[in-house]
Short mmCIF file of C-alpha atoms in Angstrom, two decimals:
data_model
loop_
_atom_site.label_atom_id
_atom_site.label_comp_id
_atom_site.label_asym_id
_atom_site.label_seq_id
_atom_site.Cartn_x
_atom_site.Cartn_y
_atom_site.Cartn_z
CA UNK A 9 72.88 92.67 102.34
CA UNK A 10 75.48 94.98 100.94
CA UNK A 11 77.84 94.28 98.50
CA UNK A 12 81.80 93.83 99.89
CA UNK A 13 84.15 96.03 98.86
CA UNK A 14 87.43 94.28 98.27
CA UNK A 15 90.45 96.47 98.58
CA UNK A 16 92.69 93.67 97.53
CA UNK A 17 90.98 93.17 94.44
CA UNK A 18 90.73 97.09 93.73
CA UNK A 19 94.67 97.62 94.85
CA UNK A 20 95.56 94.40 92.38
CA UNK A 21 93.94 96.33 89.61
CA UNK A 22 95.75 99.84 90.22
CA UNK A 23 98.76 97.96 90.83
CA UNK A 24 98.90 96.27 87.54
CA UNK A 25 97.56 99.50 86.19
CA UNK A 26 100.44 100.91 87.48
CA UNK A 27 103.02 97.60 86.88
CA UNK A 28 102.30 98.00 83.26
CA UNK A 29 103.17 102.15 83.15
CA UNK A 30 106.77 101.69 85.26
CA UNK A 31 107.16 98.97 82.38
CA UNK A 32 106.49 101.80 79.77
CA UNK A 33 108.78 104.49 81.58
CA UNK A 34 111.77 101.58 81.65
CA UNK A 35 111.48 101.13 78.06
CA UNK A 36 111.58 105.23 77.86
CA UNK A 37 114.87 105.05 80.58
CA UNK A 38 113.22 106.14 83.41
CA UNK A 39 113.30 103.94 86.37
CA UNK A 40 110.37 105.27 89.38
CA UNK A 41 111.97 105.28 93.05
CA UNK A 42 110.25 105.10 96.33
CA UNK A 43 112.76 106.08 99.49
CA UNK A 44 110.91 104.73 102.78
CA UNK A 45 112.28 106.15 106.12
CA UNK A 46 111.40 104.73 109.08
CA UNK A 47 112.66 105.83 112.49
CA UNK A 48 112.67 103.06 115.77
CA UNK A 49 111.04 100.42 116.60
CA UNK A 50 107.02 100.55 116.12
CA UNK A 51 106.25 97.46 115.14
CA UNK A 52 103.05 98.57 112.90
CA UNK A 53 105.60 100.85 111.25
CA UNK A 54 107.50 97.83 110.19
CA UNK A 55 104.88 96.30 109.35
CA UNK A 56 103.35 98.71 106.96
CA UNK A 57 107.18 99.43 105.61
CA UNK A 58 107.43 95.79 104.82
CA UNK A 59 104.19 95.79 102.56
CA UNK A 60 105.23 99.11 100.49
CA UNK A 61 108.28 97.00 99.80
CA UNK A 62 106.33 94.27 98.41
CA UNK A 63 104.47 96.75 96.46
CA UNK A 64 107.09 98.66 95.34
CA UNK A 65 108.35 94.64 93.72
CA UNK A 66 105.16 93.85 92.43
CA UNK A 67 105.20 97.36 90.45
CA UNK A 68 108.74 97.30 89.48
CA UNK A 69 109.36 100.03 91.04
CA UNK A 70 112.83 100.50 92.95
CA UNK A 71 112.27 100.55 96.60
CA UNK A 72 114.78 102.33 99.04
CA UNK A 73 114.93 101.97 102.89
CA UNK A 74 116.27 104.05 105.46
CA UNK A 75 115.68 102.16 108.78
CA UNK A 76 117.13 104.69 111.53
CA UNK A 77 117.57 104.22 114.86
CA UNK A 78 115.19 105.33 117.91
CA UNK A 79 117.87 108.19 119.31
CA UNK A 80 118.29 109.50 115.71
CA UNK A 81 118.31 113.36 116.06
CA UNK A 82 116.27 116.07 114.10
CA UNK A 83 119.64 117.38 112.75
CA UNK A 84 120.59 113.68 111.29
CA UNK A 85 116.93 112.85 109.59
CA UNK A 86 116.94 116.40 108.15
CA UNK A 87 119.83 115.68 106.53
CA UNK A 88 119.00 112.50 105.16
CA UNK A 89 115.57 114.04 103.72
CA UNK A 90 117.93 116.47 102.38
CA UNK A 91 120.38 113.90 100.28
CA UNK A 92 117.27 112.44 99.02
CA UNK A 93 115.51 115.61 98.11
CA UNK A 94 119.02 116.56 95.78
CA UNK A 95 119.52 112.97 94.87
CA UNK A 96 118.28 112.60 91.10
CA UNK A 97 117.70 109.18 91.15
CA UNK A 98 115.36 109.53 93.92
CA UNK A 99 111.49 110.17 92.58
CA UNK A 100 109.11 109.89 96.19
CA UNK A 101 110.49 110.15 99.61
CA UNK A 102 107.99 108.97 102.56
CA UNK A 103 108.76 109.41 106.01
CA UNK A 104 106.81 106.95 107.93
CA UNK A 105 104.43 108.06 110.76
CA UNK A 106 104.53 108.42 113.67
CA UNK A 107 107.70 109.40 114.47
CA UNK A 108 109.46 109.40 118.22
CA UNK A 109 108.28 111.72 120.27
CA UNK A 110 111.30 113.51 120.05
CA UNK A 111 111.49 114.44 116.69
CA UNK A 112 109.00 117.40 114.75
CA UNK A 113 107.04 115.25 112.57
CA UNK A 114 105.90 118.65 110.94
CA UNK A 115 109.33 120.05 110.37
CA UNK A 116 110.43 117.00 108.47
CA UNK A 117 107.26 116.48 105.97
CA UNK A 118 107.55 120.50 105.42
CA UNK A 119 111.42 119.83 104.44
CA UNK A 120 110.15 117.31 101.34
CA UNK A 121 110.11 118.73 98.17
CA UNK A 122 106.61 118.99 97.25
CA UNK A 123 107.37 116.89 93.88
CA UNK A 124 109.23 114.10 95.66
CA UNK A 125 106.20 114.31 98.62
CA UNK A 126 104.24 110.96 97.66
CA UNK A 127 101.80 111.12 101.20
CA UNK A 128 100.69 114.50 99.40
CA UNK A 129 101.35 116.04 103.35
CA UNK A 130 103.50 119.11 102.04
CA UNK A 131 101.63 122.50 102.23
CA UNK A 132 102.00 123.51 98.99
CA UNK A 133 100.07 119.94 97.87
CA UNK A 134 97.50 120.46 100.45
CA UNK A 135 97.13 124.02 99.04
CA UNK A 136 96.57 122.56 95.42
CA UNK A 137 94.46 119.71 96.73
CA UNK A 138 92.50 123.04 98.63
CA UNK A 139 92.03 124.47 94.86
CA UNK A 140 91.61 121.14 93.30
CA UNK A 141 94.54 121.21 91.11
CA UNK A 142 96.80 118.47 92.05
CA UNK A 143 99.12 115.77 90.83
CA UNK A 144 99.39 114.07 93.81
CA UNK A 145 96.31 113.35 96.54
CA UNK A 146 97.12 111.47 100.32
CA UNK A 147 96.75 108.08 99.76
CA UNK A 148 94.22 106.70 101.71
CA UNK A 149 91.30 109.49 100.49
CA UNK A 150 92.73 108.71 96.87
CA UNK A 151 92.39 104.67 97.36
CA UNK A 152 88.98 105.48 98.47
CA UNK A 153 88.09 107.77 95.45
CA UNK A 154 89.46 104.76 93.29
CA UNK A 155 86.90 102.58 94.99
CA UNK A 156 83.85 104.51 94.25
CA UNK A 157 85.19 104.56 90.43
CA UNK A 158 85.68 100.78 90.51
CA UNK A 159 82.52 99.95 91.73
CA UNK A 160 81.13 102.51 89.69
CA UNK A 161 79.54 104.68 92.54
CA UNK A 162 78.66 108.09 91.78
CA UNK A 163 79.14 110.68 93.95
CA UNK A 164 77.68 113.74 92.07
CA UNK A 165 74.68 115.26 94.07
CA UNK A 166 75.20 112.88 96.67
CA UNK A 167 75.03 113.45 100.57
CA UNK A 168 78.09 112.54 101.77
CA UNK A 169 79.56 112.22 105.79
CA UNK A 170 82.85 112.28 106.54
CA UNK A 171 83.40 111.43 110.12
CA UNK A 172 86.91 112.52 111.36
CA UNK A 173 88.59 115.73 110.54
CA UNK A 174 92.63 114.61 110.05
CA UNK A 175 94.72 116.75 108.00
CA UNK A 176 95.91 113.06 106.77
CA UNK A 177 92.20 111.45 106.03
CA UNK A 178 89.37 113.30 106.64
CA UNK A 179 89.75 116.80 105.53
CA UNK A 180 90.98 115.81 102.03
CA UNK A 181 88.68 113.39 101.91
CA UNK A 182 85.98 116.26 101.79
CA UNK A 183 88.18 118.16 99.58
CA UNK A 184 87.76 114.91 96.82
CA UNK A 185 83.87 114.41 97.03
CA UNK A 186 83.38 118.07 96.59
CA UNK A 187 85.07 118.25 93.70
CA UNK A 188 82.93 115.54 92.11
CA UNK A 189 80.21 117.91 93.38
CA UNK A 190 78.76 115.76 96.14
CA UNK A 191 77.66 117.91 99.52
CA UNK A 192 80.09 117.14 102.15
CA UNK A 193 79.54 117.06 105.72
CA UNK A 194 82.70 116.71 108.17
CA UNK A 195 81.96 115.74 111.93
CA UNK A 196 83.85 115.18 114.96
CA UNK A 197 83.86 115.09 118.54
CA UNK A 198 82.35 118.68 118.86
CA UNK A 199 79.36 118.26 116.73
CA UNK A 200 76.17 117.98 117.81
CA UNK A 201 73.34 115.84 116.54
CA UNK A 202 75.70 112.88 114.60
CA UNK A 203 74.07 110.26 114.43
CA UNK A 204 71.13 112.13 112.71
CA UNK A 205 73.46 113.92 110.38
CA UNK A 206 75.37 110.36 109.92
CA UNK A 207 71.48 108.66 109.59
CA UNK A 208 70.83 111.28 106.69
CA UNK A 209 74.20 110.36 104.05
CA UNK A 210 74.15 108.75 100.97
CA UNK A 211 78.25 107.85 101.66
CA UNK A 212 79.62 107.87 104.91
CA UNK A 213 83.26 107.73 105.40
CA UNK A 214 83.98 106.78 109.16
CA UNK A 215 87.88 107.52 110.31
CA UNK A 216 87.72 107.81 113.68
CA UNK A 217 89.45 105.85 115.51
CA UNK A 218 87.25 104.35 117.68
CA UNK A 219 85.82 100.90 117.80
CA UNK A 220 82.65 100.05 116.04
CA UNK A 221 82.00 104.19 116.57
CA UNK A 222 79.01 103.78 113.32
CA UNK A 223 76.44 101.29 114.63
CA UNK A 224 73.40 100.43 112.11
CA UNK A 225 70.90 102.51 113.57
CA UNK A 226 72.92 105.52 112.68
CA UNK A 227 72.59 104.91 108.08
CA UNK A 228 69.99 104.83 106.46
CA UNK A 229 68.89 101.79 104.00
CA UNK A 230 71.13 101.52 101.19
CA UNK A 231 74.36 103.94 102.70
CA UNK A 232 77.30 103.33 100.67
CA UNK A 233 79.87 103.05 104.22
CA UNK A 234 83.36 102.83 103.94
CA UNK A 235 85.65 102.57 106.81
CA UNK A 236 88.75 103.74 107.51
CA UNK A 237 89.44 102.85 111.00
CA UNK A 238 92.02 99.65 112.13
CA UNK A 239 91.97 98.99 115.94
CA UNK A 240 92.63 95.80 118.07
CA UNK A 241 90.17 94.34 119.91
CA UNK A 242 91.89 92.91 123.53
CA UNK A 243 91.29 89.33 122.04
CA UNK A 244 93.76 90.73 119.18
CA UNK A 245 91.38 90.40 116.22
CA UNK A 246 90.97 93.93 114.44
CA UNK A 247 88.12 95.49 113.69
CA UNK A 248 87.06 98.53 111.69
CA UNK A 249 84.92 102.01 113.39
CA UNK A 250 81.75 100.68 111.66
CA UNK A 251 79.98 97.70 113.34
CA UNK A 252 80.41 95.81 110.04
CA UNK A 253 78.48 92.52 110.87
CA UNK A 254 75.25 94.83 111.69
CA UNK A 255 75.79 98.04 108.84
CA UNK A 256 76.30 95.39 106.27
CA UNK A 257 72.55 94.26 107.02
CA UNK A 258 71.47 97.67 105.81
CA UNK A 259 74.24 99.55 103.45
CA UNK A 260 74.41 98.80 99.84
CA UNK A 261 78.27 98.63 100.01
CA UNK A 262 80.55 98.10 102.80
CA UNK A 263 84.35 98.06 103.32
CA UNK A 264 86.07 95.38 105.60
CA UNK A 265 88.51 95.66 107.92
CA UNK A 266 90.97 94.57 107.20
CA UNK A 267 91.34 94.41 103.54
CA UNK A 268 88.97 97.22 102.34
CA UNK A 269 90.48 100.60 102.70
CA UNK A 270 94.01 99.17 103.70
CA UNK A 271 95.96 97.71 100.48
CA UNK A 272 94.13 100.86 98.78
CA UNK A 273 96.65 103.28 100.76
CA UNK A 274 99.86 101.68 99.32
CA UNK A 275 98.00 100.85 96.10
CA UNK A 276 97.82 104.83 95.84
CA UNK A 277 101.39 105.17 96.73
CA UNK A 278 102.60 103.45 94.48
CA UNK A 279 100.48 105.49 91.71
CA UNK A 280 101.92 108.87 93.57
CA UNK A 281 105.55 107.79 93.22
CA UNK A 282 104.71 107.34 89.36
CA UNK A 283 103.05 110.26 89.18
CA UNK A 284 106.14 111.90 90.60
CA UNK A 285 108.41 110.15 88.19
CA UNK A 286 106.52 111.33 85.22
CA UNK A 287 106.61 115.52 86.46
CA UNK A 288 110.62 114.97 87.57
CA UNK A 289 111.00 113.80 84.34
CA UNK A 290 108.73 115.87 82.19
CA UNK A 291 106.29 113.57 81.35
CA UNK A 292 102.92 114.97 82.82
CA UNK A 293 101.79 117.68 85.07
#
């Protein structure tokens, strides 16, 4: 049987990790500030806006919404990104995804300053992710990262499988286990032979999107297998794109769903927005 990851009890450690350094920057008159935007309705969205805020309280950090309406034009939230880039007092700005279908999701993350850019989505922070010299990594592949160094997994030499190829999880995710000098694969929907590439990983990092996609006979004994993937089932209970109940059998760690990955994302956020505190304020890199 493999051993559970817990994300909440991985996020309550880098959240007090990072409680105790906002307290440090007060005492130094710096105060770290997280601007959430959120445009409509999506109830997820609200959701997940509504737990950053909790975060933001449980890490003293001050948290800022901007809750705009569905018919909000591109002209209006560019100019809100804009007061928030110049504003001073302002250290991350997230825009939460997805936006309506309206609006150029790409347009808006390419008009964040790359120092205020906490999701780590700007070009010029994918570029230094690319090179592996960063301040700030997307959240989710960083929470993940965090895991392996709480548990004390090592990735060096390792054959790892990421499954999934978003610009948001999956490609930086590679980008992060290469650089502790594991051998990354990256699949998706065009590649051939899976589940004997996914059967021959040491790590496999499933972020799919689809239900219960990584079934047991597709790891080997002993996989570490972390998944990223939240769906809803149709009688409303989520579930993860591993087939938990039968990969736990065989892994030697396993993330839930929920609380594996999950809390880890906003855990990582709020690390990011100190991060950016400390280079707006010329206290780090």
């Amino acid at each position: 049987m493999a051993k559970i990851i817990s994300g909440k009890e991985v996020s309550l450690a880098v959240k007090q990790e990072v409680a105790d350094e906002v307290a440090q920057l007060k005492n130094e008159g710096i105060e770290p500030s997280l601007a959430v935007i959120l445009v409509g309705n999506d109830p997820a969205s609200k959701v997940y806006v509504n737990n950053k805020k909790k975060a933001c309280d449980f890490c003293g950090i001050r948290s800022l919404e901007f809750l705009l309406g569905e018919e909000t034009t591109q002209e209006e939230l560019m100019e809100l990104v804009e007061r928030l880039n110049n504003d001073e007092t302002v250290n991350g700005i997230l825009c939460q995804l997805p936006l309506p279908k309206h609006l150029d999701e790409q347009a808006v993350l390419n008009a964040i300053k790359p120092q205020k850019d906490v999701d780590a989505f700007h070009p010029e922070n994918v570029g230094h992710i690319m090179i592996g010299d960063y301040a700030m990594l997307p959240c989710t592949p960083s929470g993940i990262m965090e895991m392996f160094r709480y548990e004390g997994i090592e990735l060096d030499g390792k054959n790892c499988v990421v499954i999934g190829r978003s610009n948001i999880v999956g490609k930086p995710m590679a980008m992060l286990m290469l650089k502790e000098n594991a051998t990354v694969t990256i699949c998706h929907s065009h590649t051939e032979n899976l589940k004997k590439i996914v059967s021959e990983a040491d790590v496999v990092v499933a972020a799919v999107g689809i239900p219960k996609f990584v079934t047991a006979d597709m790891i080997k004994d002993g996989a570490v297998v972390i998944d990223v993937g939240i769906n809803r089932m149709e009688d409303g209970k989520l579930c993860g794109d591993v087939d938990y109940e039968a990969c736990e059998k065989k892994a030697s760690y396993i993330t839930p769903v929920p609380g594996g990955v999950g809390p880890m994302t906003i855990a990582t956020l709020m690390k990011n927005t100190v991060t950016a505190a400390k280079i707006q304020n010329k206290r780090g890199k």
